[in-house]
Short mmCIF file of C-alpha atoms in Angstrom, two decimals:
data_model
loop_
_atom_site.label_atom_id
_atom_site.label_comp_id
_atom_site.label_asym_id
_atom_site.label_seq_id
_atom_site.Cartn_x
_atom_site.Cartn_y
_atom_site.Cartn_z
CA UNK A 76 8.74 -52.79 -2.53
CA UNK A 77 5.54 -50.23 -3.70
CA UNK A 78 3.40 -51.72 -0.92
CA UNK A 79 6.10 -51.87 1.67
CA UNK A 80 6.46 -48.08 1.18
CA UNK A 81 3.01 -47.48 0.78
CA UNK A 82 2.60 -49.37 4.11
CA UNK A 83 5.44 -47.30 6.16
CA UNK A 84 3.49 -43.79 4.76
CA UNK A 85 0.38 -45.28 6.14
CA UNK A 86 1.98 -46.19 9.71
CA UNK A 87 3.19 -42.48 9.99
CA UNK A 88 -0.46 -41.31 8.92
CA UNK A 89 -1.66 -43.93 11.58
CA UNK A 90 0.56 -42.44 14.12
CA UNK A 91 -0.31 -39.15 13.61
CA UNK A 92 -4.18 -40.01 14.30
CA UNK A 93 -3.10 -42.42 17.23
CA UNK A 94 -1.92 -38.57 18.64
CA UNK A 95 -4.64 -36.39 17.43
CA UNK A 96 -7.32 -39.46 19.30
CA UNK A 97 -5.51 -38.78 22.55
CA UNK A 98 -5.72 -35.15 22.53
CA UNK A 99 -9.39 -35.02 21.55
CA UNK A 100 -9.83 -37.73 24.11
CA UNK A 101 -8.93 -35.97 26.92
CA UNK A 102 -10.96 -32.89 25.50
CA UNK A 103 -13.58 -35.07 25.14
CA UNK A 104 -13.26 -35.54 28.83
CA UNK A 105 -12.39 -32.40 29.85
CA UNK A 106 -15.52 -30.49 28.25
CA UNK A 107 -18.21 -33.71 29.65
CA UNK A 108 -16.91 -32.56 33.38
CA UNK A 109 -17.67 -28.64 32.21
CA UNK A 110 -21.06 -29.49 30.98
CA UNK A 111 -21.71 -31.56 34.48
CA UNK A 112 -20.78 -28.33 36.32
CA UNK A 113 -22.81 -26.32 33.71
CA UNK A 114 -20.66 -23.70 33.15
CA UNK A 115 -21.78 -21.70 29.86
CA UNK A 116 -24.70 -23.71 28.02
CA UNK A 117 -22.95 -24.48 24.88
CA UNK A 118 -19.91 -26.32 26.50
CA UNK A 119 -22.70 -29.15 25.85
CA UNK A 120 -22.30 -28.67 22.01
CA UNK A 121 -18.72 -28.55 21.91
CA UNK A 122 -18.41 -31.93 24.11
CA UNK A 123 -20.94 -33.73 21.71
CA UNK A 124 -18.88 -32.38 19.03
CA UNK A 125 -15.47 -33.81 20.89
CA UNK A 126 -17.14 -36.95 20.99
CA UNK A 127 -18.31 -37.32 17.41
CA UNK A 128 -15.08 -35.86 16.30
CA UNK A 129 -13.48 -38.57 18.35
CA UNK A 130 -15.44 -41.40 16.97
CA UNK A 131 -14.50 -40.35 13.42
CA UNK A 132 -10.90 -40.31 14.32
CA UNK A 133 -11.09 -43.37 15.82
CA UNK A 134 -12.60 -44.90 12.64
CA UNK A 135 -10.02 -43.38 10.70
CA UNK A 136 -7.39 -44.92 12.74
CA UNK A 137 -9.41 -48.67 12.48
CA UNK A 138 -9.60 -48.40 8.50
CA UNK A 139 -5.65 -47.42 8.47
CA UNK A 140 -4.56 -50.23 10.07
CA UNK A 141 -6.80 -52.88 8.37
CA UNK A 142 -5.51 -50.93 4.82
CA UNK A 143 -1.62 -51.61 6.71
CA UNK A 144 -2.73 -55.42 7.21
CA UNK A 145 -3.41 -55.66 3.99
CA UNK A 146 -0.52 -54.12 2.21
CA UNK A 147 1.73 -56.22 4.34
CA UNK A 148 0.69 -59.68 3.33
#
């Protein structure tokens, strides 16, 4: 019973990231076209920053669900 409730926290957790990747996703995007137009110089900073951000996030999201696998067997 623990780990099923421990699993259905983690799944709204995991949701929440799954929401927060797409937004910084399409930032991601959004700010690599900017720094192909070259707009302002440090619109390169902020779109390595989107990506790395990203990556973590996406990490994040990868360790939640193998922590959801887990709790479920």
């Amino acid at each position: 019973m623990a780990n099923q409730l421990k699993a259905e926290q983690l799944k709204k957790q995991r949701d929440k990231i799954t929401r927060q990747i797409a937004i910084w996703l399409v930032l991601t995007i959004v700010m690599g076209g900017l720094t192909f137009m070259n707009l302002l110089p440090f619109i390169k900073w902020v779109a390595i920053f989107c990506a790395i951000y990203t990556m973590v996030m996406i990490g994040t999201w990868l360790g939640l669900t193998r922590t959801i696998k887990k709790n479920l067997k």
